[in-house]
Amino acid sequence: MYDYRLSLLMLVGIYLISPVMMDWWLDDRAAWYRPFGIWALLIALYIWFNSKQQDNDDI
């Protein structure tokens, strides 16, 4: 149940932030590794939130 809420929250967040992120992402003067950093950050946040929820379920 918690995984669905987290996924829904992330989808809503991505939907709300996506217009600003796309302009920032597609900037020609940006570093080549910027998109990879953004994805790494999103994956790390998902893993961190998911591990927190699993710890709470074990209690």
C-alpha positions as a LaTeX table, in Angstrom:
\begin{tabular}{lrrr}
\hline
Residue & $x$ (\AA) & $y$ (\AA) & $z$ (\AA) \\
\hline
Met1 & 0.00 & 0.00 & 0.00 \\
Tyr2 & 2.78 & 2.45 & 0.89 \\
Asp3 & 4.61 & 1.85 & $-2.38$ \\
Tyr4 & 1.55 & 3.02 & $-4.31$ \\
Arg5 & 1.38 & 6.24 & $-2.31$ \\
Leu6 & 5.07 & 6.92 & $-2.85$ \\
Ser7 & 4.79 & 6.26 & $-6.57$ \\
Leu8 & 1.73 & 8.50 & $-6.82$ \\
Leu9 & 3.51 & 11.26 & $-4.91$ \\
Met10 & 6.52 & 11.03 & $-7.19$ \\
Leu11 & 4.34 & 11.11 & $-10.32$ \\
Val12 & 2.48 & 14.19 & $-9.10$ \\
Gly13 & 5.79 & 15.86 & $-8.20$ \\
Ile14 & 7.25 & 15.09 & $-11.61$ \\
Tyr15 & 4.10 & 16.41 & $-13.30$ \\
Leu16 & 4.24 & 19.68 & $-11.38$ \\
Ile17 & 7.98 & 20.25 & $-11.76$ \\
Ser18 & 8.42 & 18.91 & $-15.29$ \\
Pro19 & 8.01 & 22.20 & $-17.25$ \\
Val20 & 10.74 & 23.91 & $-15.23$ \\
Met21 & 12.92 & 20.80 & $-15.29$ \\
Met22 & 12.68 & 20.41 & $-19.05$ \\
Asp23 & 13.92 & 23.98 & $-19.64$ \\
Trp24 & 16.77 & 23.41 & $-17.19$ \\
Trp25 & 17.55 & 19.96 & $-18.61$ \\
Leu26 & 17.69 & 21.10 & $-22.26$ \\
Asp27 & 19.90 & 24.13 & $-21.66$ \\
Asp28 & 22.75 & 24.03 & $-24.20$ \\
Arg29 & 25.26 & 25.62 & $-21.84$ \\
Ala30 & 24.75 & 22.93 & $-19.18$ \\
Ala31 & 27.16 & 20.15 & $-18.31$ \\
Trp32 & 26.70 & 16.89 & $-20.23$ \\
Tyr33 & 26.21 & 14.85 & $-17.04$ \\
Arg34 & 23.31 & 16.92 & $-15.66$ \\
Pro35 & 20.52 & 14.52 & $-16.80$ \\
Phe36 & 22.39 & 11.58 & $-15.28$ \\
Gly37 & 22.75 & 13.44 & $-11.99$ \\
Ile38 & 19.04 & 14.22 & $-11.93$ \\
Trp39 & 18.12 & 10.58 & $-12.53$ \\
Ala40 & 20.64 & 9.40 & $-9.92$ \\
Leu41 & 19.11 & 11.80 & $-7.40$ \\
Leu42 & 15.57 & 10.60 & $-8.16$ \\
Ile43 & 16.60 & 6.95 & $-7.85$ \\
Ala44 & 18.45 & 7.62 & $-4.58$ \\
Leu45 & 15.43 & 9.45 & $-3.13$ \\
Tyr46 & 13.11 & 6.60 & $-4.12$ \\
Ile47 & 15.40 & 4.01 & $-2.51$ \\
Trp48 & 15.76 & 6.12 & 0.63 \\
Phe49 & 12.00 & 6.69 & 1.01 \\
Asn50 & 11.27 & 3.04 & 0.30 \\
Ser51 & 13.80 & 1.84 & 2.89 \\
Lys52 & 12.30 & 4.18 & 5.50 \\
Gln53 & 8.85 & 2.70 & 4.88 \\
Gln54 & 10.15 & $-0.85$ & 5.15 \\
Asp55 & 11.80 & $-0.02$ & 8.47 \\
Asn56 & 8.48 & 1.34 & 9.78 \\
Asp57 & 6.67 & $-1.81$ & 8.61 \\
Asp58 & 9.07 & $-4.04$ & 10.54 \\
Ile59 & 8.23 & $-2.38$ & 13.87 \\
\hline
\end{tabular}
